[in-house]
Amino acid sequence: ARRFYRLLKADDRIGMIVSKKGHTYEGAEIERVARWFNRWLGRSGPVMPWKEMDRSSIPSENECRVVKSGSIYGEGGPQPRTIFVAHLRSRAKTGPQKRARIAQLVEAVRPLKNARVRWEELDGYRVGALEGKRIIFSPERKLMLPAEILIPPKPRGVMILLDEVGRMTQLEWAIQAAHAGYVTVYPDLRWWGETSAAESWEDWENWVQNVYAGRRAQTFWAPQLVGRHLILDRVKDVVALLNVVKQMGFSEKPNVWGRRGGALVGLWAGIADRRIARVFLEDLPCSYLDIVKRDQPVGWMDHLFFGLLREGLDLPDLVRFMGAGKVKVKPPAVWPSLLSRNPP
């Protein structure tokens, strides 16, 4: 944290106390906190030592409240969500600016198209009449990702399945697509499934800590700290996988079916790689901006919600850019009238 403040030339705006006492405000900690508040509230003079403080005269919670209800948010004060939405309004983009930004983002994927991708078959198996293959592939140096492939007796196309949960939990979904005649490929993209951070949900408190401040949250923060775009990195994984499918001899135009976070990756992949014939979107809202405007606790999905919105874009912009005729939504009612609009 200190390094980030130093980069912003604001070293004096952060104070830190490191101790082994756990979550507490007493002793040396309370003295340092008091000095910090005195500094910024313009009060001079020494701070009374902890041992000399009369704890019996500490004011009650109600006496310390700034507003009567005890909640600035409840009194209509600014909060991170409303500040973020106001920031978006000040940086609104025109249609041509949006299209230019999308084209700029997907340009990073262009060098991967038709590139030779290293892959290896690890195992073979059968699921009834379907032939199964387990492979690993390498979208970039020092990165290996797993994928399962189901091949029907008479393939009529290729279907890439994308979901943020592990691929081994999706066998029924994959069999459904394979029985429909598709060579079905379902990978673990980076930080999904086998490549994801281990999670611990012993109770609800641990679940909340994990989602908002634990390993799952770090999945979204870490790429930003090293200058990476997590969604586009996953799009690169999809493009590399398309190259592997082609190298395996399946030349039919591929389709992508994405669920949840996988739907956003699939939509970006459809824009970035025109080899993709259609994209099916499942469990994806019609607008991230609409969700952020509502009073809901959305905190950890930075690259899914706030990351896209910071670019001045929303999901309808991506659908229009790809071409609404190539996008199928499950269920269609989630996107009222959108699919009838003409692409830009």
Tab-separated table of C-alpha atoms in Angstrom:
chain	number	residue	atom	x	y	z
A	1	ALA	CA	0.000	0.000	0.000
A	2	ARG	CA	2.828	2.397	0.822
A	3	ARG	CA	4.342	1.894	-2.636
A	4	PHE	CA	1.096	2.859	-4.361
A	5	TYR	CA	0.772	6.005	-2.273
A	6	ARG	CA	4.425	6.816	-3.036
A	7	LEU	CA	3.751	6.465	-6.764
A	8	LEU	CA	0.968	9.031	-6.353
A	9	LYS	CA	3.318	11.295	-4.354
A	10	ALA	CA	1.019	10.993	-1.343
A	11	ASP	CA	3.263	9.271	1.204
A	12	ASP	CA	1.904	11.477	3.976
A	13	ARG	CA	-1.675	10.351	3.321
A	14	ILE	CA	-1.270	6.836	4.692
A	15	GLY	CA	-0.446	5.628	8.172
A	16	MET	CA	0.077	2.006	9.130
A	17	ILE	CA	0.311	0.097	12.390
A	18	VAL	CA	1.632	-3.474	12.355
A	19	SER	CA	1.222	-5.523	15.525
A	20	LYS	CA	0.536	-9.054	16.710
A	21	LYS	CA	-2.450	-8.088	18.843
A	22	GLY	CA	-5.085	-8.905	16.262
A	23	HIS	CA	-8.111	-6.652	15.759
A	24	THR	CA	-7.799	-4.146	18.622
A	25	TYR	CA	-7.687	-0.430	19.366
A	26	GLU	CA	-5.917	0.075	22.660
A	27	GLY	CA	-2.529	0.888	24.087
A	28	ALA	CA	0.047	2.173	21.594
A	29	GLU	CA	-2.409	1.675	18.717
A	30	ILE	CA	-5.003	4.103	20.091
A	31	GLU	CA	-2.292	6.679	20.828
A	32	ARG	CA	-1.049	6.557	17.225
A	33	VAL	CA	-4.596	6.745	15.888
A	34	ALA	CA	-5.267	9.778	18.081
A	35	ARG	CA	-2.135	11.512	16.781
A	36	TRP	CA	-3.232	10.732	13.197
A	37	PHE	CA	-6.681	12.283	13.706
A	38	ASN	CA	-5.225	15.285	15.500
A	39	ARG	CA	-2.939	15.872	12.547
A	40	TRP	CA	-5.721	15.950	9.965
A	41	LEU	CA	-8.265	17.699	12.213
A	42	GLY	CA	-5.821	20.506	12.895
A	43	ARG	CA	-5.468	19.897	16.592
A	44	SER	CA	-2.147	20.601	18.275
A	45	GLY	CA	-0.590	19.416	21.505
A	46	PRO	CA	0.476	16.006	22.804
A	47	VAL	CA	-1.791	12.981	22.954
A	48	MET	CA	-2.710	11.685	26.391
A	49	PRO	CA	-1.002	8.316	27.052
A	50	TRP	CA	-3.273	5.278	27.054
A	51	LYS	CA	-2.605	4.536	30.725
A	52	GLU	CA	-3.836	8.005	31.709
A	53	MET	CA	-6.992	7.909	29.608
A	54	ASP	CA	-10.265	7.754	31.564
A	55	ARG	CA	-12.051	4.925	29.718
A	56	SER	CA	-15.177	5.419	31.818
A	57	SER	CA	-15.843	8.739	30.045
A	58	ILE	CA	-15.563	7.349	26.520
A	59	PRO	CA	-18.615	8.651	24.592
A	60	SER	CA	-21.299	6.225	23.469
A	61	GLU	CA	-21.744	5.169	19.855
A	62	ASN	CA	-24.737	7.496	19.440
A	63	GLU	CA	-22.693	10.464	20.695
A	64	CYS	CA	-20.002	9.717	18.104
A	65	ARG	CA	-22.367	9.608	15.154
A	66	VAL	CA	-21.922	12.191	12.411
A	67	VAL	CA	-25.488	11.651	11.177
A	68	LYS	CA	-28.532	10.662	13.222
A	69	SER	CA	-29.115	7.289	11.537
A	70	GLY	CA	-25.494	6.215	11.913
A	71	SER	CA	-25.164	5.619	8.172
A	72	ILE	CA	-23.909	8.291	5.777
A	73	TYR	CA	-25.068	6.065	2.907
A	74	GLY	CA	-28.563	5.933	4.398
A	75	GLU	CA	-28.618	9.727	4.591
A	76	GLY	CA	-27.916	9.984	0.864
A	77	GLY	CA	-24.191	10.618	1.172
A	78	PRO	CA	-21.722	9.555	-1.525
A	79	GLN	CA	-20.561	5.947	-1.625
A	80	PRO	CA	-18.125	4.066	-3.889
A	81	ARG	CA	-20.907	2.895	-6.209
A	82	THR	CA	-22.438	6.353	-6.752
A	83	ILE	CA	-19.000	7.974	-7.147
A	84	PHE	CA	-18.117	5.362	-9.765
A	85	VAL	CA	-21.349	5.943	-11.722
A	86	ALA	CA	-20.764	9.713	-11.653
A	87	HIS	CA	-17.244	9.097	-12.973
A	88	LEU	CA	-18.694	7.046	-15.845
A	89	ARG	CA	-21.076	9.843	-16.812
A	90	SER	CA	-18.186	12.292	-17.004
A	91	ARG	CA	-16.320	9.945	-19.379
A	92	ALA	CA	-19.205	8.862	-21.619
A	93	LYS	CA	-18.161	7.845	-25.132
A	94	THR	CA	-19.871	8.256	-28.490
A	95	GLY	CA	-20.668	5.272	-30.708
A	96	PRO	CA	-17.541	5.722	-32.914
A	97	GLN	CA	-15.354	6.085	-29.811
A	98	LYS	CA	-16.762	2.854	-28.385
A	99	ARG	CA	-16.131	0.957	-31.617
A	100	ALA	CA	-12.585	2.327	-31.787
A	101	ARG	CA	-11.889	1.244	-28.193
A	102	ILE	CA	-13.219	-2.280	-28.786
A	103	ALA	CA	-11.076	-2.580	-31.924
A	104	GLN	CA	-8.040	-1.393	-29.944
A	105	LEU	CA	-8.577	-3.959	-27.196
A	106	VAL	CA	-9.032	-6.937	-29.528
A	107	GLU	CA	-6.001	-5.925	-31.585
A	108	ALA	CA	-3.900	-7.495	-28.818
A	109	VAL	CA	-5.394	-10.875	-29.757
A	110	ARG	CA	-4.739	-10.615	-33.503
A	111	PRO	CA	-1.160	-12.018	-33.475
A	112	LEU	CA	-2.478	-15.289	-32.008
A	113	LYS	CA	-4.834	-16.059	-34.877
A	114	ASN	CA	-3.660	-19.070	-36.879
A	115	ALA	CA	-0.483	-19.275	-34.764
A	116	ARG	CA	1.001	-22.694	-34.128
A	117	VAL	CA	0.047	-23.669	-30.561
A	118	ARG	CA	1.798	-26.395	-28.616
A	119	TRP	CA	-0.532	-29.066	-27.279
A	120	GLU	CA	-0.379	-32.681	-26.195
A	121	GLU	CA	-2.932	-35.443	-25.729
A	122	LEU	CA	-2.704	-36.870	-22.221
A	123	ASP	CA	-5.434	-39.475	-22.174
A	124	GLY	CA	-8.219	-41.053	-24.211
A	125	TYR	CA	-11.538	-42.524	-23.062
A	126	ARG	CA	-15.060	-43.257	-24.258
A	127	VAL	CA	-18.451	-41.996	-23.078
A	128	GLY	CA	-20.887	-44.303	-24.851
A	129	ALA	CA	-20.559	-43.608	-28.565
A	130	LEU	CA	-18.470	-40.482	-27.903
A	131	GLU	CA	-14.675	-40.465	-28.124
A	132	GLY	CA	-13.040	-38.483	-25.338
A	133	LYS	CA	-9.621	-36.822	-25.278
A	134	ARG	CA	-7.879	-35.019	-22.434
A	135	ILE	CA	-5.279	-32.504	-23.636
A	136	ILE	CA	-3.060	-29.713	-22.404
A	137	PHE	CA	-2.289	-26.653	-24.512
A	138	SER	CA	-0.015	-23.643	-24.142
A	139	PRO	CA	-1.430	-20.214	-25.111
A	140	GLU	CA	1.837	-18.540	-24.105
A	141	ARG	CA	5.221	-19.412	-22.658
A	142	LYS	CA	5.234	-21.000	-19.199
A	143	LEU	CA	1.463	-21.453	-19.241
A	144	MET	CA	-0.267	-24.828	-19.693
A	145	LEU	CA	-4.022	-25.276	-19.522
A	146	PRO	CA	-6.157	-28.455	-19.567
A	147	ALA	CA	-9.140	-29.192	-21.787
A	148	GLU	CA	-11.538	-32.076	-22.412
A	149	ILE	CA	-12.764	-32.927	-25.916
A	150	LEU	CA	-15.752	-35.117	-26.816
A	151	ILE	CA	-16.041	-36.240	-30.440
A	152	PRO	CA	-19.340	-37.637	-31.810
A	153	PRO	CA	-19.356	-40.345	-34.519
A	154	LYS	CA	-20.442	-37.875	-37.238
A	155	PRO	CA	-19.401	-34.326	-36.269
A	156	ARG	CA	-21.367	-31.456	-37.781
A	157	GLY	CA	-19.580	-28.598	-36.063
A	158	VAL	CA	-17.419	-27.479	-33.134
A	159	MET	CA	-18.666	-26.094	-29.799
A	160	ILE	CA	-16.406	-24.465	-27.177
A	161	LEU	CA	-17.956	-24.487	-23.687
A	162	LEU	CA	-16.832	-21.767	-21.276
A	163	ASP	CA	-17.758	-21.546	-17.607
A	164	GLU	CA	-15.882	-20.193	-14.618
A	165	VAL	CA	-16.468	-23.372	-12.601
A	166	GLY	CA	-14.132	-26.315	-13.179
A	167	ARG	CA	-14.480	-28.254	-16.415
A	168	MET	CA	-14.844	-31.592	-14.607
A	169	THR	CA	-18.189	-30.421	-13.177
A	170	GLN	CA	-19.535	-29.840	-16.712
A	171	LEU	CA	-19.594	-33.370	-18.127
A	172	GLU	CA	-23.395	-33.484	-18.511
A	173	TRP	CA	-23.345	-30.145	-20.369
A	174	ALA	CA	-20.569	-31.393	-22.650
A	175	ILE	CA	-22.369	-34.676	-23.388
A	176	GLN	CA	-25.483	-32.689	-24.305
A	177	ALA	CA	-23.542	-30.649	-26.872
A	178	ALA	CA	-21.684	-33.697	-28.217
A	179	HIS	CA	-24.912	-35.683	-28.684
A	180	ALA	CA	-26.199	-32.726	-30.741
A	181	GLY	CA	-23.364	-33.495	-33.168
A	182	TYR	CA	-20.711	-31.015	-32.049
A	183	VAL	CA	-17.060	-31.728	-31.370
A	184	THR	CA	-17.272	-30.368	-27.835
A	185	VAL	CA	-14.287	-28.684	-26.194
A	186	TYR	CA	-14.486	-27.534	-22.577
A	187	PRO	CA	-11.297	-26.053	-21.110
A	188	ASP	CA	-10.147	-24.571	-17.835
A	189	LEU	CA	-9.010	-21.110	-18.856
A	190	ARG	CA	-6.429	-19.385	-16.689
A	191	TRP	CA	-7.517	-19.195	-13.049
A	192	TRP	CA	-10.538	-21.410	-13.634
A	193	GLY	CA	-10.929	-24.982	-12.453
A	194	GLU	CA	-7.570	-26.677	-11.931
A	195	THR	CA	-5.691	-23.400	-12.419
A	196	SER	CA	-7.763	-21.397	-9.901
A	197	ALA	CA	-6.696	-20.374	-6.419
A	198	ALA	CA	-7.738	-22.798	-3.693
A	199	GLU	CA	-10.817	-21.673	-1.790
A	200	SER	CA	-11.926	-22.331	1.778
A	201	TRP	CA	-15.571	-21.999	2.775
A	202	GLU	CA	-15.801	-23.450	6.291
A	203	ASP	CA	-18.699	-21.115	7.086
A	204	TRP	CA	-20.502	-18.042	5.742
A	205	GLU	CA	-17.962	-15.655	7.204
A	206	ASN	CA	-15.139	-17.423	5.352
A	207	TRP	CA	-17.201	-17.395	2.145
A	208	VAL	CA	-17.724	-13.630	2.391
A	209	GLN	CA	-14.070	-13.018	3.223
A	210	ASN	CA	-12.998	-15.141	0.244
A	211	VAL	CA	-15.300	-13.407	-2.245
A	212	TYR	CA	-14.652	-9.836	-1.169
A	213	ALA	CA	-11.075	-9.906	0.085
A	214	GLY	CA	-9.657	-13.422	-0.313
A	215	ARG	CA	-8.191	-15.488	-3.093
A	216	ARG	CA	-11.111	-15.088	-5.443
A	217	ALA	CA	-10.888	-11.306	-5.138
A	218	GLN	CA	-7.125	-11.493	-5.676
A	219	THR	CA	-7.819	-13.269	-8.976
A	220	PHE	CA	-9.230	-9.979	-10.252
A	221	TRP	CA	-6.768	-7.636	-8.568
A	222	ALA	CA	-3.510	-9.397	-9.338
A	223	PRO	CA	-3.599	-8.986	-13.163
A	224	GLN	CA	-4.126	-5.242	-12.767
A	225	LEU	CA	-1.095	-4.946	-10.514
A	226	VAL	CA	1.111	-6.412	-13.256
A	227	GLY	CA	-0.587	-4.587	-16.123
A	228	ARG	CA	-2.653	-7.497	-17.489
A	229	HIS	CA	-6.292	-7.558	-18.652
A	230	LEU	CA	-7.745	-10.774	-17.242
A	231	ILE	CA	-10.688	-11.036	-19.640
A	232	LEU	CA	-8.540	-10.494	-22.733
A	233	ASP	CA	-5.966	-12.970	-21.403
A	234	ARG	CA	-8.730	-15.556	-21.262
A	235	VAL	CA	-9.814	-14.568	-24.768
A	236	LYS	CA	-6.261	-15.372	-25.880
A	237	ASP	CA	-6.699	-18.806	-24.305
A	238	VAL	CA	-9.852	-19.341	-26.387
A	239	VAL	CA	-8.160	-18.205	-29.609
A	240	ALA	CA	-5.236	-20.552	-28.920
A	241	LEU	CA	-7.701	-23.382	-28.319
A	242	LEU	CA	-9.380	-22.676	-31.673
A	243	ASN	CA	-5.973	-23.076	-33.289
A	244	VAL	CA	-5.494	-26.414	-31.508
A	245	VAL	CA	-8.904	-27.635	-32.733
A	246	LYS	CA	-7.908	-26.696	-36.288
A	247	GLN	CA	-4.546	-28.466	-35.904
A	248	MET	CA	-6.443	-31.583	-34.798
A	249	GLY	CA	-8.210	-31.601	-38.180
A	250	PHE	CA	-11.629	-30.160	-37.279
A	251	SER	CA	-12.158	-27.467	-39.895
A	252	GLU	CA	-15.817	-26.587	-39.233
A	253	LYS	CA	-16.540	-23.026	-38.073
A	254	PRO	CA	-16.626	-23.106	-34.263
A	255	ASN	CA	-19.360	-21.877	-31.930
A	256	VAL	CA	-18.905	-20.717	-28.352
A	257	TRP	CA	-21.369	-21.313	-25.513
A	258	GLY	CA	-20.554	-19.326	-22.364
A	259	ARG	CA	-22.124	-19.325	-18.926
A	260	ARG	CA	-21.733	-16.630	-16.269
A	261	GLY	CA	-18.193	-15.227	-16.455
A	262	GLY	CA	-17.573	-17.547	-19.394
A	263	ALA	CA	-20.304	-15.743	-21.349
A	264	LEU	CA	-18.374	-12.458	-21.228
A	265	VAL	CA	-15.168	-14.193	-22.347
A	266	GLY	CA	-17.093	-15.909	-25.142
A	267	LEU	CA	-18.575	-12.618	-26.321
A	268	TRP	CA	-15.152	-10.959	-26.413
A	269	ALA	CA	-13.736	-14.008	-28.221
A	270	GLY	CA	-16.481	-13.736	-30.854
A	271	ILE	CA	-15.502	-10.125	-31.475
A	272	ALA	CA	-11.767	-10.824	-31.509
A	273	ASP	CA	-11.818	-13.919	-33.742
A	274	ARG	CA	-14.212	-13.897	-36.679
A	275	ARG	CA	-13.722	-17.631	-37.152
A	276	ILE	CA	-16.391	-18.011	-34.476
A	277	ALA	CA	-19.768	-18.461	-36.164
A	278	ARG	CA	-22.087	-17.865	-33.201
A	279	VAL	CA	-21.901	-17.127	-29.483
A	280	PHE	CA	-24.484	-18.446	-27.018
A	281	LEU	CA	-24.789	-16.437	-23.801
A	282	GLU	CA	-26.278	-17.970	-20.661
A	283	ASP	CA	-26.713	-16.468	-17.187
A	284	LEU	CA	-25.400	-13.081	-18.316
A	285	PRO	CA	-27.236	-9.847	-17.415
A	286	CYS	CA	-28.308	-7.445	-20.140
A	287	SER	CA	-26.364	-4.525	-18.649
A	288	TYR	CA	-23.558	-4.189	-16.117
A	289	LEU	CA	-24.269	-0.476	-15.737
A	290	ASP	CA	-27.840	-1.248	-14.699
A	291	ILE	CA	-26.543	-3.537	-11.943
A	292	VAL	CA	-23.965	-1.047	-10.680
A	293	LYS	CA	-26.595	1.702	-10.506
A	294	ARG	CA	-28.713	-0.416	-8.185
A	295	ASP	CA	-28.010	-0.569	-4.473
A	296	GLN	CA	-26.456	-4.032	-4.493
A	297	PRO	CA	-23.177	-5.206	-2.912
A	298	VAL	CA	-21.045	-5.738	-6.008
A	299	GLY	CA	-17.437	-5.601	-4.907
A	300	TRP	CA	-15.179	-8.334	-6.222
A	301	MET	CA	-16.122	-8.620	-9.917
A	302	ASP	CA	-13.791	-5.848	-10.977
A	303	HIS	CA	-12.849	-7.098	-14.428
A	304	LEU	CA	-16.400	-8.266	-15.101
A	305	PHE	CA	-18.340	-5.198	-14.022
A	306	PHE	CA	-16.194	-2.173	-13.332
A	307	GLY	CA	-13.381	-3.070	-15.726
A	308	LEU	CA	-15.668	-3.086	-18.772
A	309	LEU	CA	-17.559	0.003	-17.646
A	310	ARG	CA	-14.323	1.916	-17.078
A	311	GLU	CA	-13.609	1.416	-20.780
A	312	GLY	CA	-16.822	3.317	-21.506
A	313	LEU	CA	-18.509	0.111	-22.685
A	314	ASP	CA	-21.388	-2.107	-21.631
A	315	LEU	CA	-22.673	-5.489	-22.760
A	316	PRO	CA	-25.081	-4.121	-25.416
A	317	ASP	CA	-22.108	-2.360	-27.057
A	318	LEU	CA	-20.258	-5.674	-27.363
A	319	VAL	CA	-23.312	-7.435	-28.802
A	320	ARG	CA	-23.830	-4.723	-31.404
A	321	PHE	CA	-20.153	-4.783	-32.332
A	322	MET	CA	-20.174	-8.523	-32.933
A	323	GLY	CA	-23.485	-8.406	-34.770
A	324	ALA	CA	-26.724	-9.246	-33.000
A	325	GLY	CA	-27.527	-11.979	-35.529
A	326	LYS	CA	-24.499	-13.968	-34.356
A	327	VAL	CA	-25.449	-13.794	-30.669
A	328	LYS	CA	-28.019	-16.108	-29.110
A	329	VAL	CA	-29.144	-15.445	-25.548
A	330	LYS	CA	-30.542	-17.978	-23.104
A	331	PRO	CA	-33.175	-16.954	-22.138
A	332	PRO	CA	-33.878	-14.286	-24.797
A	333	ALA	CA	-36.253	-12.451	-22.454
A	334	VAL	CA	-33.253	-11.155	-20.515
A	335	TRP	CA	-32.334	-8.962	-23.518
A	336	PRO	CA	-35.645	-7.298	-24.519
A	337	SER	CA	-35.618	-6.160	-28.171
A	338	LEU	CA	-31.813	-6.057	-28.261
A	339	LEU	CA	-31.370	-8.942	-30.682
A	340	SER	CA	-33.522	-7.210	-33.281
A	341	ARG	CA	-31.222	-4.201	-33.506
A	342	ASN	CA	-28.906	-3.829	-36.422
A	343	PRO	CA	-25.138	-4.081	-35.800
A	344	PRO	CA	-23.100	-0.876	-36.226
